[in-house]
Amino acid sequence: MAAVLTGGLIYRQLLNSGKYAERERIQSLRRVVAPGPRGNIYDREGRVLVGNRPRFSVTLDLAELRAELSAELRIITRNYAALPAEDRLNYDQRLRLARVSVAQRYLDQVNLILKRDEKVRSASLNNHFNHSLLLPYVLLDELAPEEYARLIERLPVNSPLQVYTSSTRHYPHGSLAAHALGYIGVNTNPEVEDFPGDDLRQFKMKGAFGRDGLELVFDDLLQGEAGGAIYLVDPAGYKVPGAEGTVDKRMPVQGRNITTSIDLDLQLATEAAMKDGEGRDRIGAAVALDIRTGEVLTLVSKPDYDPLLRVPNLEPEADVAKSGVWLNRVTQGQYPPGSTFKIITALAALRAGAIEAATTKFTCPGFYRVGNRNFPCHNRNGHGERDVRGALRDSCNVFFYKYGVEIGPNLISAEARRFGFNHPTGIELPHEFLNPRVADPDWRKANWQRFRLADGIWRDGDTANIAIGQGDTLITPLQAACMVASFARGETETKPTIIHDPKRPVQRTTSIGLPPSDYNAVLEGMEQCYLIGSGRLSKVEGLRGAAKTGTAQLGRKEMAWVVAFAPVDNPRIAVVVVLEGEEDANFGGGSNAGPVVAAILRAWKEKQDRSAGQPVNLSMR
């Protein structure tokens, strides 16, 4: 207590008393700033997704080396004095040599214990003496726990050598959810608030700040509160030894924690499903939402990166720029929706009265004539007669060409806007694609030159294209997930969030506004698609679901889509998967994205069964 009172008295004298001139005060005091540890990021069940781990280092307290440095400098000066003038070292050179020599002696003690052969880096050591004298100098960093234990046991207690424990960011699951969680950068200028001495010479320990993902968006919350200390120093700049050398001190405080809506079990299952048979990442995106609340249950974008090293997880020969490894394809990927958009076209045609759910049928001969051009169905032999249910089940292009052209582009685009395809979702993640594109005559007229289209004239062929999700409409996988979640609730809007709130109410937005017979016709078509149609590879035994597949062309690549939700009678989870095929390769939605959707739904069902105490059907794995 006496030491603390003495330090406080000295501090008040130095800062407030007339006994010290301002110049003397500044020369006699130094301020050290230490950042607080960042808060943790948890999954919805309280499991750590991002945290902090201890980082073990061997440090040297330079203030305790003054006597040794002086003695070593005298020896070096004496030895070089006998040399010819041209071979002698000047004072600065001798001082640097003395510093390295003394530091190396201590490092050799560590080398002996750890059986290493490390060398002191002269430039680093001298830079530390010149600019960071009050901070411990790190001789060895990132020690293994067993090395730390050995040094604790064998190093002398009263030694300038110290085993130092700091905190470093830890991603226990590696690259899992990297695009959602983000990564950090080094903060070389942490600030301590409401702490005196900001006009003093300062020494700042390195901290961290969020660079992407949740680490960036919630940086103000995760960021710890920096601590500070003010020390008395002697004329050489060394800290005055003992308790009286510490004038004022405040300990750092850890930042606040964040609980995400991510389900770690579901995330792990999705990550595994997004690999091919040889363990390589499939390029694309997968996302699942809680239909009731809009909470994100899983979010995967591939390829991804190691958030600790910020190193792409790619084959060595892969082109990082071309692969878009830093792109969060869930929120930033811009894809034509393909035949998943037929849900929108069906709703628009039912709303317009062009399709009667109970009676309207149309025969598909394998193509549909628009102007002087035949627009093909993917079944070149034709599907035969189909109502809206069968057209959705079999993804019949001709049916949607017919009724899309009949109702016109403005009603189709109005339906797309009704489900939010014309604006970002507003999720709490950075860099979301802000300009999703719903194509219609007004859009083409305003943008044809910007996008180098042939002209600004809209034709019936353009309507046929957008009716099946081709053409110039572009959306993100997250927008598609919001659409299918909204449809499952019988509404038109879902506000996604990646933050978990156990008290979050069920979302209630604008009703879809269709008679039950019309809504059920689309629902039944999607359920048939899931059971026996193009989406049957998404099916999970014992889980009543609904799905729609799609294959979209983008340049020379095909995109495989599946949107799905389950259970039909109590909608809980909406899933969207988009995979990017190789150039010039056939890449169907149901056959490629379907099994990924099935894996996600199966993992979700098994978890629901476990929580309900039901046996898990292991044969479906």
XYZ file of C-alpha atoms in Angstrom:
621
model
C 0.000 0.000 0.000
C 2.873 2.347 0.848
C 4.397 1.785 -2.594
C 1.104 2.585 -4.293
C 0.666 5.715 -2.211
C 4.231 6.747 -2.961
C 3.669 6.225 -6.689
C 0.462 8.248 -6.570
C 2.191 11.037 -4.674
C 5.036 11.169 -7.190
C 2.514 11.182 -10.014
C 0.595 14.112 -8.583
C 3.822 15.972 -7.945
C 5.054 15.421 -11.464
C 1.798 16.283 -13.165
C 0.433 18.969 -10.900
C 3.141 20.447 -8.699
C 5.017 23.587 -9.512
C 8.230 21.847 -8.449
C 8.544 20.332 -11.904
C 8.702 22.266 -15.091
C 6.680 20.932 -18.015
C 9.821 19.874 -19.853
C 11.070 17.881 -16.869
C 7.704 16.190 -16.444
C 7.668 14.993 -20.026
C 11.279 13.839 -19.843
C 10.667 11.900 -16.615
C 7.490 10.010 -17.526
C 6.561 7.435 -20.152
C 3.159 6.056 -21.065
C 2.604 2.401 -22.064
C -0.636 1.276 -23.746
C -1.697 -2.390 -23.783
C -4.763 -3.479 -25.807
C -7.476 -5.588 -24.216
C -8.199 -9.103 -25.501
C -10.983 -9.365 -28.079
C -14.331 -10.859 -27.157
C -15.304 -14.357 -28.239
C -17.683 -15.351 -31.038
C -20.003 -18.265 -30.242
C -22.422 -20.447 -32.157
C -26.101 -20.457 -31.176
C -25.455 -23.113 -28.501
C -22.552 -21.311 -26.869
C -19.732 -23.199 -28.582
C -16.642 -21.163 -29.436
C -16.226 -20.310 -33.115
C -13.595 -17.628 -32.531
C -11.731 -17.076 -29.291
C -8.350 -16.321 -27.810
C -5.574 -18.689 -26.855
C -2.445 -18.125 -24.785
C 0.655 -17.230 -26.764
C 3.933 -18.089 -25.056
C 7.079 -16.041 -25.631
C 10.519 -15.611 -24.089
C 11.161 -11.934 -23.404
C 14.056 -9.875 -22.152
C 13.607 -6.963 -19.744
C 16.064 -4.471 -21.200
C 15.949 -2.233 -18.123
C 17.675 -4.970 -16.128
C 20.590 -5.156 -18.575
C 22.042 -1.702 -17.940
C 25.009 -2.868 -15.851
C 25.824 -5.731 -18.201
C 25.549 -3.512 -21.248
C 27.893 -0.933 -19.743
C 30.446 -3.619 -18.873
C 30.198 -5.224 -22.321
C 30.552 -1.851 -24.023
C 33.738 -1.141 -22.025
C 35.237 -4.494 -23.029
C 34.431 -3.955 -26.716
C 35.806 -0.400 -26.614
C 39.039 -1.620 -24.991
C 39.459 -4.468 -27.490
C 38.908 -2.259 -30.525
C 41.135 0.516 -29.201
C 44.223 -1.548 -30.049
C 43.214 -1.865 -33.711
C 44.309 0.482 -36.506
C 42.041 3.522 -36.828
C 40.495 2.310 -40.066
C 39.329 -0.941 -38.370
C 37.848 0.614 -35.264
C 34.111 0.882 -34.681
C 32.401 4.135 -33.850
C 30.363 4.461 -30.672
C 27.011 3.516 -32.229
C 28.517 0.403 -33.802
C 30.106 -0.637 -30.506
C 26.828 -0.051 -28.676
C 24.883 -2.206 -31.129
C 27.489 -4.946 -30.845
C 27.297 -4.834 -27.033
C 23.527 -5.102 -27.085
C 23.566 -8.133 -29.378
C 26.330 -9.809 -27.384
C 24.491 -9.483 -24.060
C 21.120 -10.508 -25.520
C 22.697 -13.535 -27.213
C 24.099 -14.747 -23.884
C 20.590 -14.854 -22.481
C 19.177 -16.418 -25.621
C 21.827 -19.142 -25.379
C 20.443 -20.048 -21.950
C 17.106 -20.639 -23.642
C 18.757 -22.515 -26.528
C 20.376 -24.879 -24.030
C 17.075 -25.701 -22.350
C 15.076 -26.042 -25.582
C 17.889 -27.600 -27.652
C 17.680 -24.844 -30.249
C 20.210 -22.686 -32.062
C 18.442 -19.337 -32.333
C 20.290 -16.072 -33.015
C 19.476 -12.520 -31.976
C 18.473 -10.309 -34.866
C 20.636 -7.208 -34.580
C 18.355 -4.830 -36.494
C 15.279 -5.892 -34.528
C 17.026 -5.597 -31.159
C 18.456 -2.152 -31.815
C 15.178 -0.883 -33.197
C 13.529 -2.036 -29.977
C 16.133 -0.242 -27.856
C 15.569 2.949 -29.822
C 11.784 2.927 -30.012
C 10.256 0.478 -27.502
C 12.619 0.491 -24.552
C 9.923 0.103 -21.900
C 8.352 -2.921 -23.584
C 9.730 -6.439 -23.146
C 11.854 -7.576 -26.096
C 10.674 -10.872 -27.587
C 13.561 -13.298 -28.083
C 11.397 -16.280 -29.069
C 7.730 -16.309 -29.953
C 5.024 -18.964 -30.350
C 6.564 -21.482 -27.965
C 4.944 -24.894 -27.773
C 3.203 -25.618 -24.437
C 5.843 -28.213 -23.538
C 8.603 -25.661 -24.231
C 6.804 -23.160 -22.042
C 6.626 -25.715 -19.214
C 10.337 -26.558 -19.531
C 11.352 -22.906 -19.331
C 9.091 -22.191 -16.363
C 10.753 -25.065 -14.539
C 14.374 -24.264 -15.384
C 14.796 -20.508 -15.841
C 16.006 -18.560 -12.779
C 13.319 -16.583 -10.970
C 15.202 -13.302 -10.710
C 16.385 -13.002 -14.292
C 15.908 -10.497 -17.103
C 14.582 -13.516 -19.007
C 10.860 -13.985 -18.565
C 8.356 -16.402 -20.029
C 5.614 -14.061 -21.198
C 2.008 -15.072 -21.833
C -0.115 -12.935 -24.122
C -3.390 -13.489 -25.943
C -3.752 -14.218 -29.643
C -6.801 -14.825 -31.832
C -7.801 -18.457 -32.207
C -10.050 -20.090 -34.806
C -10.520 -23.599 -33.352
C -12.234 -24.946 -36.462
C -9.800 -23.535 -39.012
C -11.483 -22.168 -42.104
C -15.005 -23.100 -40.984
C -17.425 -20.257 -41.814
C -14.437 -18.082 -42.729
C -16.457 -15.687 -44.886
C -18.963 -15.155 -42.079
C -16.542 -14.913 -39.163
C -13.886 -12.915 -41.006
C -10.363 -12.228 -39.809
C -8.293 -9.601 -38.014
C -5.403 -7.283 -38.777
C -2.667 -5.847 -36.578
C -3.473 -2.618 -34.756
C -0.221 -0.782 -34.101
C -1.912 2.215 -32.508
C -4.321 1.119 -29.744
C -5.842 3.963 -27.745
C -6.664 4.041 -24.043
C -9.592 6.280 -23.134
C -9.877 8.551 -20.092
C -6.338 7.845 -18.975
C -3.820 10.630 -18.278
C -0.532 11.277 -20.009
C -1.520 11.407 -23.658
C 1.094 14.132 -24.164
C 3.895 11.850 -22.932
C 6.140 9.725 -25.085
C 4.201 6.513 -25.632
C 5.018 2.848 -26.115
C 2.183 0.796 -27.561
C 1.811 -2.957 -27.616
C 0.246 -4.339 -30.766
C -3.445 -5.132 -30.759
C -5.935 -6.332 -33.347
C -8.856 -4.969 -35.327
C -11.479 -6.639 -37.500
C -10.741 -6.766 -41.212
C -13.716 -8.720 -42.569
C -16.830 -10.652 -41.618
C -18.242 -10.414 -38.118
C -14.795 -9.467 -36.838
C -15.185 -6.257 -38.848
C -18.901 -5.533 -38.457
C -18.843 -5.926 -34.669
C -15.308 -4.665 -34.126
C -16.463 -1.970 -31.697
C -18.047 -4.635 -29.467
C -15.336 -7.270 -29.809
C -12.523 -4.783 -29.337
C -11.187 -4.918 -25.807
C -10.689 -1.835 -23.662
C -7.016 -0.915 -23.657
C -5.136 -0.536 -20.415
C -2.384 1.927 -19.639
C 0.544 2.580 -17.347
C 2.710 5.606 -16.600
C 6.284 4.940 -15.522
C 9.074 7.046 -14.089
C 12.241 6.750 -16.182
C 15.861 7.685 -15.583
C 17.833 10.013 -17.904
C 18.758 7.028 -20.132
C 15.077 6.186 -20.609
C 15.022 3.064 -18.434
C 12.172 2.491 -15.999
C 12.954 3.355 -12.399
C 13.097 -0.041 -10.642
C 10.687 -1.106 -7.943
C 7.084 -0.232 -7.202
C 7.842 3.481 -7.035
C 8.605 3.382 -10.761
C 4.932 2.749 -11.570
C 3.067 6.034 -11.275
C -0.360 5.013 -12.545
C -1.818 1.845 -14.035
C -5.061 0.498 -15.452
C -5.522 -3.116 -16.541
C -6.947 -3.941 -20.005
C -10.494 -5.302 -20.215
C -11.655 -8.010 -22.613
C -14.164 -7.067 -25.299
C -17.777 -8.199 -25.371
C -18.839 -11.573 -26.725
C -21.135 -12.229 -29.688
C -23.488 -15.186 -30.077
C -24.152 -15.966 -33.721
C -27.119 -17.859 -35.105
C -24.809 -20.431 -36.719
C -25.348 -24.041 -35.654
C -21.892 -25.618 -35.440
C -23.210 -29.133 -36.126
C -25.050 -27.984 -39.232
C -22.097 -25.860 -40.337
C -19.732 -28.846 -40.092
C -22.153 -31.006 -42.077
C -22.477 -28.326 -44.755
C -18.713 -27.857 -44.997
C -18.314 -31.616 -45.496
C -21.082 -31.735 -48.107
C -19.391 -28.944 -50.069
C -16.464 -31.241 -50.890
C -16.326 -33.648 -53.817
C -15.483 -37.350 -53.642
C -11.768 -36.562 -53.551
C -12.051 -34.091 -50.679
C -11.688 -30.976 -52.824
C -13.902 -27.946 -52.316
C -16.794 -27.498 -54.699
C -16.902 -23.896 -55.853
C -20.159 -22.315 -54.791
C -22.328 -21.372 -51.840
C -24.683 -22.965 -49.343
C -26.907 -21.239 -46.806
C -29.709 -22.329 -44.497
C -32.165 -20.107 -42.634
C -34.516 -20.668 -39.741
C -37.780 -19.990 -41.558
C -39.484 -18.649 -38.445
C -36.906 -16.029 -37.448
C -34.634 -15.522 -40.464
C -31.590 -16.589 -38.437
C -28.739 -18.048 -40.489
C -28.085 -21.649 -39.423
C -25.216 -22.351 -41.777
C -23.268 -20.295 -44.304
C -20.557 -21.728 -46.546
C -18.713 -20.102 -49.435
C -16.102 -22.088 -51.337
C -13.238 -21.813 -51.913
C -12.392 -20.255 -48.582
C -9.327 -19.189 -46.630
C -7.588 -19.726 -43.313
C -8.742 -16.731 -41.217
C -5.654 -16.877 -39.010
C -3.152 -16.855 -41.851
C -5.465 -15.351 -44.501
C -4.128 -18.024 -46.850
C -6.439 -19.366 -49.583
C -7.420 -23.036 -49.271
C -6.665 -23.876 -52.886
C -4.612 -26.272 -54.910
C -1.079 -24.848 -55.421
C -1.648 -24.245 -59.110
C -5.010 -22.521 -58.646
C -5.477 -18.907 -59.679
C -6.533 -17.051 -56.517
C -7.891 -14.033 -58.372
C -9.855 -16.153 -60.818
C -11.349 -18.381 -58.135
C -12.572 -15.420 -56.100
C -11.423 -16.968 -52.831
C -12.091 -13.752 -50.881
C -15.641 -13.475 -52.271
C -18.481 -14.428 -49.937
C -20.577 -16.125 -52.586
C -23.601 -16.311 -50.268
C -23.960 -12.524 -50.039
C -21.803 -11.282 -52.923
C -22.172 -13.961 -55.587
C -24.226 -12.679 -58.534
C -25.998 -15.541 -60.278
C -28.866 -15.923 -62.735
C -31.468 -17.866 -60.716
C -32.212 -20.416 -63.428
C -35.342 -22.510 -63.045
C -35.681 -21.709 -59.345
C -37.160 -18.453 -60.673
C -40.105 -20.453 -62.061
C -41.586 -20.188 -58.569
C -41.780 -16.423 -59.134
C -43.195 -16.787 -62.656
C -45.820 -19.269 -61.437
C -46.916 -16.936 -58.639
C -47.076 -13.975 -61.036
C -49.178 -15.904 -63.577
C -51.531 -17.184 -60.862
C -51.849 -13.673 -59.417
C -52.652 -12.307 -62.902
C -55.256 -15.002 -63.555
C -53.373 -16.337 -66.588
C -53.168 -19.711 -64.839
C -56.109 -21.335 -63.071
C -54.700 -23.706 -60.472
C -57.447 -26.286 -60.960
C -57.874 -26.259 -64.736
C -54.991 -24.707 -66.694
C -52.910 -27.183 -68.667
C -50.538 -26.800 -71.570
C -48.869 -29.351 -73.803
C -45.093 -29.197 -74.130
C -43.833 -30.462 -77.526
C -40.194 -29.798 -76.627
C -40.055 -26.161 -77.777
C -42.060 -22.935 -77.786
C -42.241 -20.525 -80.690
C -41.556 -16.882 -79.797
C -41.515 -14.584 -82.816
C -39.415 -16.338 -85.457
C -37.417 -18.438 -82.985
C -37.993 -21.765 -81.246
C -37.141 -21.677 -77.528
C -36.228 -25.216 -76.401
C -37.316 -27.203 -73.384
C -34.584 -29.153 -71.606
C -36.602 -32.249 -72.571
C -36.293 -32.034 -76.347
C -38.981 -34.719 -76.769
C -41.429 -32.658 -74.750
C -43.142 -33.243 -71.417
C -46.615 -33.599 -72.850
C -49.556 -32.049 -71.015
C -48.710 -30.338 -67.730
C -50.510 -28.179 -65.196
C -48.594 -25.762 -62.981
C -47.817 -28.519 -60.464
C -46.368 -30.831 -63.071
C -44.525 -27.975 -64.768
C -42.769 -27.131 -61.498
C -42.115 -30.794 -60.724
C -40.480 -31.457 -64.092
C -39.135 -27.904 -64.559
C -40.824 -27.609 -67.949
C -39.439 -24.564 -69.774
C -42.216 -24.477 -72.362
C -44.971 -24.050 -69.768
C -43.225 -21.001 -68.322
C -42.291 -19.559 -71.717
C -45.980 -19.678 -72.590
C -47.379 -18.019 -69.471
C -44.419 -15.715 -68.930
C -44.850 -14.184 -72.383
C -48.602 -14.054 -71.846
C -48.450 -11.970 -68.641
C -45.451 -9.923 -69.803
C -42.184 -8.838 -68.176
C -43.571 -6.174 -65.871
C -45.738 -8.572 -63.870
C -42.853 -11.029 -63.597
C -40.455 -8.355 -62.391
C -43.091 -7.002 -59.986
C -43.354 -10.458 -58.398
C -39.573 -10.667 -58.114
C -39.514 -7.288 -56.402
C -42.317 -8.392 -54.105
C -39.941 -11.071 -52.796
C -37.039 -8.641 -52.400
C -34.925 -9.537 -55.425
C -34.348 -5.845 -56.159
C -32.569 -4.885 -52.920
C -29.922 -6.279 -50.567
C -31.107 -8.307 -47.597
C -29.433 -6.125 -44.959
C -27.731 -9.004 -43.155
C -24.998 -8.059 -40.659
C -22.126 -8.980 -42.979
C -19.896 -6.609 -44.944
C -19.756 -6.112 -48.688
C -23.204 -7.515 -49.510
C -24.030 -7.127 -53.206
C -25.908 -3.827 -53.164
C -27.314 -3.778 -56.696
C -29.162 -7.012 -57.437
C -30.649 -6.931 -60.882
C -34.282 -7.590 -61.802
C -34.476 -7.336 -65.573
C -37.475 -5.748 -67.318
C -38.006 -3.207 -70.144
C -37.203 -0.209 -67.934
C -33.984 -1.809 -66.709
C -32.872 -2.653 -70.241
C -33.636 0.812 -71.538
C -31.599 2.402 -68.739
C -28.666 -0.027 -68.765
C -28.188 -1.487 -72.239
C -25.114 0.629 -73.003
C -23.548 0.079 -69.578
C -23.786 -3.695 -69.972
C -22.984 -3.645 -73.692
C -26.286 -5.123 -74.827
C -27.292 -4.977 -78.481
C -29.828 -2.215 -77.910
C -32.353 -0.923 -75.390
C -35.368 -2.634 -76.937
C -37.173 -5.328 -74.930
C -38.535 -8.244 -76.960
C -40.763 -11.230 -76.247
C -37.676 -13.423 -76.365
C -36.312 -11.497 -73.389
C -39.543 -12.201 -71.521
C -39.256 -15.911 -72.327
C -35.725 -15.894 -70.947
C -36.500 -14.150 -67.659
C -39.553 -16.388 -67.150
C -37.203 -19.359 -66.669
C -34.529 -17.458 -64.743
C -32.159 -16.759 -67.623
C -31.346 -13.406 -69.178
C -30.165 -10.423 -67.189
C -31.706 -11.044 -63.758
C -29.007 -11.650 -61.118
C -29.507 -12.512 -57.449
C -27.452 -13.800 -54.528
C -27.956 -17.188 -52.849
C -29.024 -15.373 -49.673
C -31.779 -13.561 -51.577
C -32.980 -16.920 -52.891
C -32.965 -18.318 -49.344
C -35.035 -15.374 -48.137
C -37.483 -15.933 -50.992
C -38.026 -19.626 -50.220
C -38.287 -18.942 -46.464
C -40.892 -16.258 -47.138
C -42.850 -18.546 -49.461
C -42.802 -21.313 -46.847
C -44.467 -18.925 -44.354
C -46.953 -17.698 -46.956
C -45.335 -14.259 -46.920
C -43.108 -12.158 -49.188
C -40.292 -10.890 -46.986
C -37.636 -12.410 -44.731
C -35.110 -10.314 -42.858
C -32.052 -12.510 -42.384
C -29.758 -12.167 -39.402
C -26.603 -13.936 -38.295
C -27.027 -12.936 -34.635
C -28.875 -15.334 -32.331
C -31.605 -14.108 -30.043
C -33.453 -16.886 -28.171
C -36.349 -14.479 -27.630
C -36.586 -13.409 -31.260
C -40.240 -13.590 -32.349
C -41.469 -15.361 -35.456
C -41.270 -12.981 -38.392
C -44.553 -11.574 -39.584
C -44.348 -9.657 -42.853
C -46.591 -9.024 -45.858
C -48.881 -11.897 -46.803
C -48.291 -13.518 -50.161
C -51.828 -12.396 -51.023
C -52.991 -15.406 -53.048
C -56.002 -17.678 -52.557
C -55.065 -20.925 -50.763
C -55.741 -22.912 -53.927
C -53.162 -20.904 -55.891
C -50.570 -21.019 -53.113
C -51.082 -24.744 -52.633
C -50.683 -25.413 -56.359
C -47.139 -24.006 -56.255
C -46.427 -25.744 -52.953
C -47.622 -29.093 -54.324
C -45.468 -28.653 -57.419
C -42.410 -28.035 -55.251
C -43.245 -31.011 -53.041
C -43.562 -33.251 -56.100
C -40.228 -31.881 -57.364
C -38.651 -32.947 -54.054
C -40.282 -36.382 -54.034
C -40.191 -37.603 -57.622
C -39.098 -34.733 -59.839
C -35.825 -33.022 -60.673
C -35.181 -32.349 -56.974
C -35.496 -35.943 -55.784
C -31.777 -36.161 -54.903
C -32.504 -33.541 -52.231
C -34.931 -35.901 -50.508
C -34.343 -37.156 -46.971
C -36.262 -40.202 -45.775
C -38.851 -39.288 -43.192
C -38.703 -35.548 -43.901
C -41.509 -33.986 -45.892
C -39.918 -31.303 -48.026
C -40.395 -29.022 -51.018
C -37.771 -28.043 -53.572
C -37.067 -26.445 -56.912
C -34.000 -27.076 -59.013
C -32.333 -24.845 -61.559
C -29.489 -24.777 -64.032
C -28.360 -21.340 -65.140
C -25.894 -20.268 -67.786
C -23.322 -17.608 -66.912
C -20.736 -17.124 -69.608
C -19.289 -20.553 -70.389
C -20.228 -21.967 -66.990
C -23.411 -23.611 -65.797
C -24.670 -22.959 -62.273
C -26.448 -25.742 -60.398
C -29.206 -24.513 -58.072
C -31.520 -26.114 -55.540
C -33.818 -24.180 -53.208
C -35.714 -26.206 -50.625
C -37.537 -26.082 -47.327
C -38.857 -28.549 -44.759
C -40.991 -29.810 -43.186
C -43.836 -28.820 -45.483
C -46.461 -29.046 -42.745
C -44.375 -27.061 -40.206
C -41.717 -25.092 -42.119
C -38.527 -24.737 -40.070
C -35.494 -24.687 -42.371
C -34.873 -23.161 -45.804
C -31.809 -24.320 -47.736
C -30.182 -22.937 -50.880
C -27.164 -24.417 -52.645
C -25.466 -23.009 -55.757
C -22.520 -24.785 -57.351
C -20.383 -23.466 -60.198
C -19.539 -25.964 -62.920
C -16.452 -26.161 -65.067
C -16.405 -24.222 -68.322
C -18.290 -25.929 -71.165
C -19.434 -28.791 -68.900
C -22.998 -30.041 -68.404
C -23.863 -29.315 -64.797
C -27.455 -29.957 -63.747
C -28.973 -28.447 -60.623
C -30.712 -31.480 -59.158
C -27.903 -33.940 -59.821
C -25.105 -31.738 -58.462
C -26.613 -29.432 -55.842
C -29.318 -31.891 -54.770
C -27.062 -34.203 -52.714
C -25.595 -31.197 -50.877
C -29.096 -30.031 -49.935
C -29.931 -33.574 -48.793
C -26.848 -33.656 -46.554
C -27.852 -30.373 -44.898
C -31.480 -31.429 -44.414
C -30.388 -34.835 -43.091
C -28.050 -33.249 -40.544
C -30.844 -30.911 -39.457
C -33.373 -33.757 -39.154
C -30.986 -35.962 -37.187
C -30.383 -33.152 -34.728
C -34.124 -32.571 -34.373
C -34.639 -36.296 -33.823
C -31.929 -36.391 -31.154
C -33.422 -33.462 -29.297
C -36.828 -35.161 -29.460
C -35.375 -38.488 -28.293
C -36.106 -40.298 -31.559
C -33.719 -42.898 -33.048
C -31.518 -41.663 -35.897
C -31.709 -43.580 -39.184
C -28.008 -44.275 -39.735
C -28.671 -46.129 -42.993
C -29.320 -42.810 -44.727
C -25.802 -41.492 -44.087
